[in-house]
C-alpha cells in the first residue's frame, strides 16, 4: 500500500481529460438516475486526499458522505479486510456463522450509549438498518405507527423514502410510499419563529402535541430521529429537544431510535452524537463510518427489544459480510488508537474559528446565515444578504469554485442552501487550513 502524498495538486482542468473520457463511458453504461457530485474518477485515496485518474490530488471534505472517517485506505482496515479476504469472502451468517460478526456486535454493545444488556443485527446499508429498526420496534410494541421529523433523511428504499422529508430528488415520482409514517416538527434553531433559545421547548411541545392528538401515543411503535440531521442541513436540534422526545417515548412505551448513520463513530467528537445531551436510545442505527468504506450497517439496542423479532425474521444474504466485519474491526481499532474523537473536536475548533473569521471580514459576510454542527460535521447555511431567505445558488456556486481549485465539498439542506464539511478525521491540519483558504477565496467569486 503506497502512501498518497498529503498535498493538493491540480495539473489539469477538473475534471481532466481521462475523467472526461470515463464520464462518456459512464453515461453510456450507467443509469442516468445515479448522480455524482463531481465527475472526477478516483484512482487512489487516503488520509485527506483523493487522487484522480489524471493525477490531480483533491482535498477531501466529503469522506464519501461521512463514510471514510478513518481515511479511504486506513492501514488497519486494509490489513484486517485483506486477511479475511484470503480466508473466505462469504458463507452467509444465516447458513454458517463466523467470529467477525459476533465480534462487531460485541464492540457495538460496548461502544453505544447505555450500560443495559444489548444485542445487534448486521445489514448492508443505512436504509436497511432503519427498516429493520422499524421491524423490530413493531414486533416489540405490537404497534404500527412510526414518527419522524421535519428535515429528516433516512434512506431511499420504499419505507425510508416515506420517512425522509425532502421530496426532490429522493421521493419525486417514486410513490406511493409505505403507510403509517407521520412527520412532526423539529427544533431547527436558526429558523425557529420565536428564536433559537425557545426552539427546544416549543418544538418538543409541538411534536408531543401532534403525536398525542393526531396519531395517539398508544399507536406509535417508534420515534426515529437523527441526533444531528444530515441531509436536512446538519441541523443540531436545539438543546432540550432530544431529551424531551426521548422522555416522552419512554413514558409512552414507544421505542426511541437514534439514526446515527451519518453522525456516529466519532464524527461529532463523541462515539455517538446522542451522547451530547446524555440521551440513551432504545435502538441505534449505524452505517457509513462503521467499516472504513466497506458496506456494513447495524441495529443495536436493548436486548429485550432486539429479541422481539422471531427467529429467521431478521437477516439478509450479505448482512454482516465477513470482509466488511473485518473492516469494521479495523476502523474501530483506528478510531481508538488515533483518538479520532479528539481529532474531530480539533477539526471543529479550526473550522468554526476560520468560518467565523470569514463571516466577519467578508463584505457580504451576512450571506453566511449560520455556522453550525459538531466535530467534523460542520456546515454553513447560505442566505440572501440582509434576510434569512435560502440562497441555493450561492451554495452551488461556492461548491463549483471549490471543485475547480481541487477541494471536494458537498451541499445539502432541505432548501439546497447548505455547504457541508465532512473531512476524514485523519486529515492533516495543513490540508484542513488549505481547504478553508480555498473556501475563503471562493466567497470572493460570488
CSV table of C-alpha atoms in Angstrom, one decimal:
chain,number,residue,atom,x,y,z
A,1,UNK,CA,0.0,0.0,0.0
A,2,UNK,CA,1.7,3.2,-1.2
A,3,UNK,CA,1.0,6.2,0.9
A,4,UNK,CA,-0.5,9.1,-1.1
A,5,UNK,CA,1.3,12.4,-0.7
A,6,UNK,CA,-0.9,14.6,1.6
A,7,UNK,CA,-0.8,17.6,-0.7
A,8,UNK,CA,-3.2,19.2,-3.1
A,9,UNK,CA,-2.1,19.1,-6.7
A,10,UNK,CA,-4.1,20.4,-9.7
A,11,UNK,CA,-2.4,19.5,-13.0
A,12,UNK,CA,-5.3,19.6,-15.4
A,13,UNK,CA,-8.7,21.2,-15.6
A,14,UNK,CA,-11.1,19.5,-13.2
A,15,UNK,CA,-12.4,17.1,-14.4
A,16,UNK,CA,-9.3,16.2,-16.5
A,17,UNK,CA,-9.2,14.5,-20.0
A,18,UNK,CA,-9.1,10.9,-18.6
A,19,UNK,CA,-12.1,11.6,-16.3
A,20,UNK,CA,-14.0,13.2,-19.2
A,21,UNK,CA,-13.3,10.1,-21.3
A,22,UNK,CA,-14.5,7.8,-18.4
A,23,UNK,CA,-17.6,10.1,-18.0
A,24,UNK,CA,-18.6,9.4,-21.6
A,25,UNK,CA,-18.3,5.6,-20.9
A,26,UNK,CA,-20.3,6.1,-17.7
A,27,UNK,CA,-23.1,8.0,-19.5
A,28,UNK,CA,-23.4,5.2,-22.0
A,29,UNK,CA,-23.5,2.4,-19.4
A,30,UNK,CA,-24.7,3.7,-16.0
A,31,UNK,CA,-28.4,4.7,-15.4
A,32,UNK,CA,-28.9,8.4,-15.5
A,33,UNK,CA,-30.6,8.4,-12.1
A,34,UNK,CA,-27.3,7.7,-10.4
A,35,UNK,CA,-25.7,11.2,-9.8
A,36,UNK,CA,-22.2,12.3,-8.9
A,37,UNK,CA,-21.2,15.5,-7.1
A,38,UNK,CA,-18.0,15.8,-9.1
A,39,UNK,CA,-17.3,13.6,-12.1
A,40,UNK,CA,-13.6,13.1,-11.4
A,41,UNK,CA,-12.7,9.4,-11.4
A,42,UNK,CA,-10.8,8.3,-8.4
A,43,UNK,CA,-7.5,6.3,-8.8
A,44,UNK,CA,-6.4,6.3,-5.2
A,45,UNK,CA,-7.5,7.9,-1.9
A,46,UNK,CA,-6.1,8.1,1.6
A,47,UNK,CA,-5.8,10.5,4.5
A,48,UNK,CA,-7.3,13.8,3.4
A,49,UNK,CA,-6.6,13.3,-0.3
A,50,UNK,CA,-8.4,11.8,-3.4
A,51,UNK,CA,-6.2,11.3,-6.4
A,52,UNK,CA,-7.9,11.1,-9.8
A,53,UNK,CA,-7.0,9.3,-13.0
A,54,UNK,CA,-5.4,12.5,-14.4
A,55,UNK,CA,-3.0,12.8,-11.4
A,56,UNK,CA,-4.9,15.6,-9.7
A,57,UNK,CA,-5.0,15.4,-5.9
A,58,UNK,CA,-8.1,16.9,-4.3
A,59,UNK,CA,-8.5,17.8,-0.6
A,60,UNK,CA,-11.4,15.7,0.6
A,61,UNK,CA,-14.1,17.5,2.6
A,62,UNK,CA,-16.6,14.8,1.9
A,63,UNK,CA,-15.3,11.4,3.1
A,64,UNK,CA,-17.7,9.7,0.7
A,65,UNK,CA,-20.5,11.3,2.7
A,66,UNK,CA,-19.1,10.6,6.2
A,67,UNK,CA,-18.0,7.0,5.3
A,68,UNK,CA,-14.2,7.2,5.2
A,69,UNK,CA,-13.8,8.8,8.6
A,70,UNK,CA,-10.6,6.8,9.2
A,71,UNK,CA,-9.4,7.6,5.7
A,72,UNK,CA,-10.1,5.7,2.5
A,73,UNK,CA,-7.2,3.3,2.9
A,74,UNK,CA,-6.6,3.0,6.6
A,75,UNK,CA,-3.9,0.5,7.5
A,76,UNK,CA,-5.9,-1.5,10.0
A,77,UNK,CA,-8.9,-1.7,7.7
A,78,UNK,CA,-6.8,-2.8,4.7
A,79,UNK,CA,-4.8,-5.3,6.8
A,80,UNK,CA,-7.8,-6.9,8.5
A,81,UNK,CA,-10.0,-7.0,5.4
A,82,UNK,CA,-7.2,-8.4,3.3
A,83,UNK,CA,-6.5,-11.2,5.7
A,84,UNK,CA,-10.2,-12.1,5.8
A,85,UNK,CA,-10.4,-11.9,2.0
A,86,UNK,CA,-7.7,-14.6,1.8
A,87,UNK,CA,-9.6,-16.9,4.3
A,88,UNK,CA,-13.1,-16.7,2.9
A,89,UNK,CA,-15.2,-14.0,1.3
A,90,UNK,CA,-18.7,-15.2,2.4
A,91,UNK,CA,-20.6,-18.1,3.9
A,92,UNK,CA,-23.8,-16.2,4.8
A,93,UNK,CA,-24.0,-15.8,8.6
A,94,UNK,CA,-27.5,-17.3,8.5
A,95,UNK,CA,-26.0,-20.5,7.0
A,96,UNK,CA,-22.7,-21.0,8.8
A,97,UNK,CA,-21.7,-18.2,11.2
A,98,UNK,CA,-18.2,-16.7,11.9
A,99,UNK,CA,-16.5,-14.9,14.7
A,100,UNK,CA,-16.1,-11.5,13.0
A,101,UNK,CA,-19.9,-10.8,13.0
A,102,UNK,CA,-20.1,-11.7,16.7
A,103,UNK,CA,-17.0,-9.5,17.5
A,104,UNK,CA,-18.6,-6.5,15.7
A,105,UNK,CA,-21.8,-7.0,17.8
A,106,UNK,CA,-19.7,-7.2,21.0
A,107,UNK,CA,-17.9,-3.9,20.0
A,108,UNK,CA,-21.2,-2.2,19.3
A,109,UNK,CA,-22.6,-3.3,22.7
A,110,UNK,CA,-19.6,-1.8,24.4
A,111,UNK,CA,-19.4,1.5,22.4
A,112,UNK,CA,-23.1,2.5,22.1
A,113,UNK,CA,-24.7,4.6,24.9
A,114,UNK,CA,-26.1,3.0,28.0
A,115,UNK,CA,-25.0,0.1,30.2
A,116,UNK,CA,-28.0,-2.1,29.7
A,117,UNK,CA,-27.8,-5.5,28.1
A,118,UNK,CA,-27.5,-5.0,24.3
A,119,UNK,CA,-27.7,-7.1,21.1
A,120,UNK,CA,-27.1,-6.2,17.5
A,121,UNK,CA,-28.1,-7.4,14.0
A,122,UNK,CA,-25.9,-6.5,11.0
A,123,UNK,CA,-27.0,-5.4,7.5
A,124,UNK,CA,-25.6,-3.7,4.4
A,125,UNK,CA,-26.8,-0.1,4.2
A,126,UNK,CA,-28.2,2.6,6.4
A,127,UNK,CA,-31.6,2.4,4.9
A,128,UNK,CA,-31.7,-1.4,5.6
A,129,UNK,CA,-30.7,-0.7,9.2
A,130,UNK,CA,-33.6,1.9,9.6
A,131,UNK,CA,-36.1,-0.5,8.0
A,132,UNK,CA,-35.0,-3.3,10.4
A,133,UNK,CA,-35.2,-0.9,13.4
A,134,UNK,CA,-38.9,-0.3,12.4
A,135,UNK,CA,-39.5,-4.1,12.0
A,136,UNK,CA,-38.0,-4.7,15.5
A,137,UNK,CA,-39.9,-1.9,17.1
A,138,UNK,CA,-43.2,-3.1,15.6
A,139,UNK,CA,-42.5,-6.6,16.7
A,140,UNK,CA,-41.8,-5.5,20.3
A,141,UNK,CA,-44.6,-3.0,20.7
A,142,UNK,CA,-47.3,-4.7,18.6
A,143,UNK,CA,-48.0,-1.2,17.3
A,144,UNK,CA,-47.7,0.2,13.7
A,145,UNK,CA,-47.2,4.0,13.6
A,146,UNK,CA,-43.7,5.5,13.0
A,147,UNK,CA,-42.9,9.1,13.9
A,148,UNK,CA,-40.2,11.0,12.0
A,149,UNK,CA,-39.2,14.7,11.9
A,150,UNK,CA,-39.2,17.7,9.5
A,151,UNK,CA,-35.9,17.8,7.6
A,152,UNK,CA,-35.1,14.2,8.4
A,153,UNK,CA,-33.4,11.8,6.0
A,154,UNK,CA,-33.5,8.0,6.4
A,155,UNK,CA,-32.8,6.4,3.0
A,156,UNK,CA,-34.0,5.6,-0.5
A,157,UNK,CA,-36.0,2.3,-0.1
A,158,UNK,CA,-39.8,2.5,-0.1
A,159,UNK,CA,-40.3,2.7,3.6
A,160,UNK,CA,-37.3,5.0,4.2
A,161,UNK,CA,-38.4,7.3,1.3
A,162,UNK,CA,-41.7,7.7,3.2
A,163,UNK,CA,-39.7,8.5,6.3
A,164,UNK,CA,-37.4,11.1,4.5
A,165,UNK,CA,-38.7,14.6,4.5
A,166,UNK,CA,-37.2,16.0,1.3
A,167,UNK,CA,-39.1,15.3,-2.0
A,168,UNK,CA,-36.5,16.2,-4.6
A,169,UNK,CA,-34.5,14.1,-5.5
A,170,UNK,CA,-35.4,11.4,-3.1
A,171,UNK,CA,-39.1,10.8,-3.5
A,172,UNK,CA,-40.3,12.6,-6.6
A,173,UNK,CA,-42.1,10.1,-8.9
A,174,UNK,CA,-41.4,7.0,-6.7
A,175,UNK,CA,-44.6,6.7,-4.7
A,176,UNK,CA,-46.9,5.5,-3.3
A,177,UNK,CA,-45.0,5.1,0.0
A,178,UNK,CA,-45.5,2.9,3.0
A,179,UNK,CA,-48.3,3.9,5.3
A,180,UNK,CA,-48.3,4.7,9.0
A,181,UNK,CA,-45.4,7.2,8.8
A,182,UNK,CA,-46.1,10.6,10.5
A,183,UNK,CA,-43.9,13.7,10.4
A,184,UNK,CA,-43.7,16.2,13.3
A,185,UNK,CA,-41.7,19.5,13.9
A,186,UNK,CA,-38.0,19.5,14.8
A,187,UNK,CA,-36.1,22.2,16.8
A,188,UNK,CA,-34.3,24.0,13.9
A,189,UNK,CA,-32.9,26.8,15.9
A,190,UNK,CA,-31.8,29.1,13.1
A,191,UNK,CA,-35.3,29.1,11.5
A,192,UNK,CA,-37.4,28.8,14.6
A,193,UNK,CA,-40.0,31.6,14.5
A,194,UNK,CA,-39.6,32.8,18.2
A,195,UNK,CA,-35.8,32.4,18.2
A,196,UNK,CA,-33.3,29.6,18.8
A,197,UNK,CA,-33.5,30.0,22.6
A,198,UNK,CA,-37.2,28.9,22.5
A,199,UNK,CA,-36.8,26.2,19.9
A,200,UNK,CA,-36.1,23.2,22.1
A,201,UNK,CA,-39.0,23.6,24.5
A,202,UNK,CA,-41.5,24.9,21.8
A,203,UNK,CA,-40.7,22.3,19.1
A,204,UNK,CA,-40.8,19.4,21.6
A,205,UNK,CA,-44.2,20.6,22.9
A,206,UNK,CA,-45.5,20.8,19.3
A,207,UNK,CA,-44.2,17.4,18.4
A,208,UNK,CA,-45.7,15.8,21.5
A,209,UNK,CA,-49.0,17.5,20.9
A,210,UNK,CA,-49.1,16.3,17.3
A,211,UNK,CA,-48.3,12.7,18.3
A,212,UNK,CA,-50.8,12.6,21.1
A,213,UNK,CA,-53.7,14.4,19.2
A,214,UNK,CA,-53.2,13.3,15.6
A,215,UNK,CA,-51.7,9.7,16.0
A,216,UNK,CA,-52.3,8.6,19.5
A,217,UNK,CA,-49.2,7.7,21.6
A,218,UNK,CA,-50.6,4.2,22.1
A,219,UNK,CA,-50.4,3.6,18.4
A,220,UNK,CA,-46.7,4.6,18.0
A,221,UNK,CA,-44.1,1.8,17.6
A,222,UNK,CA,-41.1,4.0,17.1
A,223,UNK,CA,-39.9,7.6,17.1
A,224,UNK,CA,-36.8,7.9,14.8
A,225,UNK,CA,-34.5,10.9,14.7
A,226,UNK,CA,-31.0,11.8,13.6
A,227,UNK,CA,-29.3,13.4,16.6
A,228,UNK,CA,-27.7,15.8,14.1
A,229,UNK,CA,-29.9,15.9,11.0
A,230,UNK,CA,-27.6,15.1,8.0
A,231,UNK,CA,-29.1,15.6,4.5
A,232,UNK,CA,-31.6,18.1,6.0
A,233,UNK,CA,-28.8,20.6,6.6
A,234,UNK,CA,-26.6,19.5,9.5
A,235,UNK,CA,-29.3,20.7,11.9
A,236,UNK,CA,-28.4,20.2,15.5
A,237,UNK,CA,-31.7,20.1,17.3
A,238,UNK,CA,-31.9,22.9,19.9
A,239,UNK,CA,-30.8,21.9,23.4
A,240,UNK,CA,-33.5,20.1,25.4
A,241,UNK,CA,-35.4,18.8,22.3
A,242,UNK,CA,-33.9,15.3,22.1
A,243,UNK,CA,-34.1,14.6,25.9
A,244,UNK,CA,-37.8,15.7,25.9
A,245,UNK,CA,-38.7,13.5,22.9
A,246,UNK,CA,-36.8,10.5,24.4
A,247,UNK,CA,-38.6,11.0,27.7
A,248,UNK,CA,-42.0,11.2,26.0
A,249,UNK,CA,-41.2,7.9,24.2
A,250,UNK,CA,-40.2,6.3,27.5
A,251,UNK,CA,-43.3,7.4,29.3
A,252,UNK,CA,-45.5,6.0,26.5
A,253,UNK,CA,-43.8,2.7,25.8
A,254,UNK,CA,-42.5,3.9,22.4
A,255,UNK,CA,-39.2,2.7,21.1
A,256,UNK,CA,-36.8,5.7,20.7
A,257,UNK,CA,-34.4,5.2,17.8
A,258,UNK,CA,-31.3,7.3,17.2
A,259,UNK,CA,-30.4,7.2,13.5
A,260,UNK,CA,-26.6,7.7,13.9
A,261,UNK,CA,-25.8,6.6,10.3
A,262,UNK,CA,-24.1,9.9,9.4
A,263,UNK,CA,-23.4,11.3,12.9
A,264,UNK,CA,-22.0,8.1,14.5
A,265,UNK,CA,-18.5,6.7,15.0
A,266,UNK,CA,-16.5,9.8,16.2
A,267,UNK,CA,-17.9,12.1,13.5
A,268,UNK,CA,-19.2,14.7,16.1
A,269,UNK,CA,-16.3,14.3,18.6
A,270,UNK,CA,-18.2,11.6,20.6
A,271,UNK,CA,-18.7,8.0,19.6
A,272,UNK,CA,-22.3,8.8,19.0
A,273,UNK,CA,-24.0,12.3,18.7
A,274,UNK,CA,-26.8,11.4,21.1
A,275,UNK,CA,-24.3,11.3,23.9
A,276,UNK,CA,-24.0,15.1,23.8
A,277,UNK,CA,-27.2,15.5,26.0
A,278,UNK,CA,-26.9,12.1,27.7
A,279,UNK,CA,-29.7,10.6,25.6
A,280,UNK,CA,-29.7,6.8,25.7
A,281,UNK,CA,-31.7,5.4,22.8
A,282,UNK,CA,-33.6,2.1,22.9
A,283,UNK,CA,-32.2,1.3,19.4
A,284,UNK,CA,-29.4,2.9,17.5
A,285,UNK,CA,-28.8,2.5,13.7
A,286,UNK,CA,-25.3,2.8,12.3
A,287,UNK,CA,-23.6,2.5,8.9
A,288,UNK,CA,-21.4,4.9,6.9
A,289,UNK,CA,-18.4,5.4,9.2
A,290,UNK,CA,-18.7,1.9,10.7
A,291,UNK,CA,-16.4,-0.1,8.4
A,292,UNK,CA,-13.9,2.3,6.7
A,293,UNK,CA,-15.7,2.2,3.4
A,294,UNK,CA,-16.9,-1.4,3.2
A,295,UNK,CA,-20.7,-1.9,3.1
A,296,UNK,CA,-22.0,-2.7,6.6
A,297,UNK,CA,-24.7,-1.4,8.9
A,298,UNK,CA,-26.2,-2.3,12.2
A,299,UNK,CA,-29.1,-2.0,14.5
A,300,UNK,CA,-28.0,-2.2,18.2
A,301,UNK,CA,-30.3,-1.9,21.2
A,302,UNK,CA,-31.8,-3.2,24.4
A,303,UNK,CA,-31.6,-7.0,24.4
A,304,UNK,CA,-35.3,-7.5,25.1
A,305,UNK,CA,-36.3,-5.2,22.2
A,306,UNK,CA,-33.8,-6.7,19.8
A,307,UNK,CA,-35.0,-10.3,20.7
A,308,UNK,CA,-38.7,-9.4,19.9
A,309,UNK,CA,-38.4,-10.5,16.3
A,310,UNK,CA,-39.0,-14.2,15.7
A,311,UNK,CA,-36.1,-16.5,14.6
A,312,UNK,CA,-35.5,-16.0,10.9
A,313,UNK,CA,-37.3,-12.7,10.9
A,314,UNK,CA,-34.1,-10.6,10.6
A,315,UNK,CA,-31.2,-11.1,8.2
A,316,UNK,CA,-30.2,-11.0,4.6
A,317,UNK,CA,-27.8,-12.8,2.3
A,318,UNK,CA,-24.9,-10.3,2.7
A,319,UNK,CA,-25.7,-8.9,6.1
A,320,UNK,CA,-22.6,-8.7,8.2
A,321,UNK,CA,-20.3,-10.0,5.4
A,322,UNK,CA,-17.1,-11.3,6.9
A,323,UNK,CA,-14.8,-8.9,4.9
A,324,UNK,CA,-17.0,-5.9,5.9
A,325,UNK,CA,-16.9,-7.1,9.6
A,326,UNK,CA,-13.1,-7.3,9.4
A,327,UNK,CA,-13.1,-3.7,8.0
A,328,UNK,CA,-15.3,-2.5,10.9
A,329,UNK,CA,-12.9,-4.0,13.5
A,330,UNK,CA,-10.1,-2.2,11.7
A,331,UNK,CA,-12.0,1.1,11.7
A,332,UNK,CA,-12.8,0.8,15.4
A,333,UNK,CA,-9.2,-0.1,16.2
A,334,UNK,CA,-8.1,3.1,14.2
A,335,UNK,CA,-10.6,5.3,16.0
A,336,UNK,CA,-9.4,4.1,19.4
A,337,UNK,CA,-5.7,4.2,18.6
A,338,UNK,CA,-5.7,7.7,17.0
A,339,UNK,CA,-8.3,9.2,19.3
A,340,UNK,CA,-10.5,10.3,16.4
A,341,UNK,CA,-13.0,11.8,18.8
A,342,UNK,CA,-10.2,14.2,19.9
A,343,UNK,CA,-9.3,14.8,16.2
A,344,UNK,CA,-13.0,15.6,15.4
A,345,UNK,CA,-13.1,18.2,18.2
A,346,UNK,CA,-10.0,19.8,16.9
A,347,UNK,CA,-11.4,19.9,13.4
A,348,UNK,CA,-14.5,21.7,14.8
A,349,UNK,CA,-12.3,24.2,16.6
A,350,UNK,CA,-10.3,25.1,13.5
A,351,UNK,CA,-13.3,25.1,11.1
A,352,UNK,CA,-15.7,27.1,13.2
A,353,UNK,CA,-12.9,29.6,14.1
A,354,UNK,CA,-12.0,30.1,10.4
A,355,UNK,CA,-15.6,30.3,9.2
A,356,UNK,CA,-16.5,32.9,11.8
A,357,UNK,CA,-13.5,35.0,10.7
A,358,UNK,CA,-14.6,34.7,7.1
A,359,UNK,CA,-18.1,35.9,8.0
A,360,UNK,CA,-16.7,38.8,10.0
A,361,UNK,CA,-14.3,40.1,7.2
A,362,UNK,CA,-16.3,39.3,4.0
A,363,UNK,CA,-18.0,42.4,2.7
A,364,UNK,CA,-21.2,40.4,2.3
A,365,UNK,CA,-20.5,38.3,5.4
A,366,UNK,CA,-24.2,38.0,6.3
A,367,UNK,CA,-24.6,35.7,3.4
A,368,UNK,CA,-23.4,33.1,5.9
A,369,UNK,CA,-26.6,33.0,7.9
A,370,UNK,CA,-25.5,30.2,10.3
A,371,UNK,CA,-22.3,28.3,11.2
A,372,UNK,CA,-23.2,25.0,12.9
A,373,UNK,CA,-22.5,21.4,13.6
A,374,UNK,CA,-20.2,19.4,15.9
A,375,UNK,CA,-16.9,17.8,15.5
A,376,UNK,CA,-16.1,17.1,11.8
A,377,UNK,CA,-19.7,17.5,10.8
A,378,UNK,CA,-19.8,21.3,10.2
A,379,UNK,CA,-21.9,23.4,7.9
A,380,UNK,CA,-22.7,26.9,6.8
A,381,UNK,CA,-26.2,27.9,5.8
A,382,UNK,CA,-26.2,30.5,3.0
A,383,UNK,CA,-28.9,33.2,2.7
A,384,UNK,CA,-29.6,36.2,0.7
A,385,UNK,CA,-27.8,39.2,2.2
A,386,UNK,CA,-29.9,41.0,4.8
A,387,UNK,CA,-32.5,38.2,5.0
A,388,UNK,CA,-32.9,34.6,6.0
A,389,UNK,CA,-34.1,33.7,2.5
A,390,UNK,CA,-32.3,30.5,1.4
A,391,UNK,CA,-29.6,31.1,-1.2
A,392,UNK,CA,-29.1,27.7,-3.0
A,393,UNK,CA,-27.4,29.5,-6.0
A,394,UNK,CA,-24.6,30.7,-3.7
A,395,UNK,CA,-24.2,27.1,-2.3
A,396,UNK,CA,-23.9,25.7,-5.8
A,397,UNK,CA,-21.5,28.5,-7.0
A,398,UNK,CA,-19.3,28.1,-4.0
A,399,UNK,CA,-19.1,24.3,-4.4
A,400,UNK,CA,-18.2,24.7,-8.1
A,401,UNK,CA,-15.5,27.2,-7.3
A,402,UNK,CA,-14.0,24.9,-4.7
A,403,UNK,CA,-14.1,21.9,-7.0
A,404,UNK,CA,-12.2,23.9,-9.7
A,405,UNK,CA,-9.4,24.6,-7.1
A,406,UNK,CA,-9.1,20.9,-6.0
A,407,UNK,CA,-11.3,20.9,-2.9
A,408,UNK,CA,-14.2,18.4,-2.8
A,409,UNK,CA,-17.2,19.9,-0.9
A,410,UNK,CA,-20.8,18.8,-0.7
A,411,UNK,CA,-24.1,20.7,-0.5
A,412,UNK,CA,-27.2,19.6,1.4
A,413,UNK,CA,-30.3,21.0,3.2
A,414,UNK,CA,-34.0,21.0,2.5
A,415,UNK,CA,-33.6,24.3,0.7
A,416,UNK,CA,-30.3,23.2,-1.1
A,417,UNK,CA,-28.5,26.2,0.6
A,418,UNK,CA,-26.1,24.5,3.0
A,419,UNK,CA,-22.5,23.8,2.3
A,420,UNK,CA,-21.4,20.8,4.5
A,421,UNK,CA,-18.0,19.8,5.5
A,422,UNK,CA,-17.2,16.1,6.4
A,423,UNK,CA,-13.4,15.8,6.2
A,424,UNK,CA,-11.8,12.5,7.1
A,425,UNK,CA,-11.0,12.6,10.9
A,426,UNK,CA,-7.4,11.7,10.0
A,427,UNK,CA,-6.9,14.8,7.8
A,428,UNK,CA,-3.7,16.9,8.5
A,429,UNK,CA,-4.3,20.3,9.9
A,430,UNK,CA,-2.3,21.9,7.0
A,431,UNK,CA,-4.8,20.4,4.5
A,432,UNK,CA,-7.7,21.4,6.6
A,433,UNK,CA,-6.5,25.0,6.6
A,434,UNK,CA,-5.7,24.9,2.9
A,435,UNK,CA,-9.2,23.8,2.2
A,436,UNK,CA,-10.6,26.6,4.3
A,437,UNK,CA,-8.3,29.1,2.3
A,438,UNK,CA,-10.0,27.8,-0.9
A,439,UNK,CA,-13.4,28.3,0.6
A,440,UNK,CA,-12.5,31.8,1.6
A,441,UNK,CA,-11.2,32.6,-1.9
A,442,UNK,CA,-14.4,31.1,-3.4
A,443,UNK,CA,-16.5,33.6,-1.4
A,444,UNK,CA,-14.6,36.3,-3.3
A,445,UNK,CA,-16.0,35.0,-6.6
A,446,UNK,CA,-19.7,35.4,-5.6
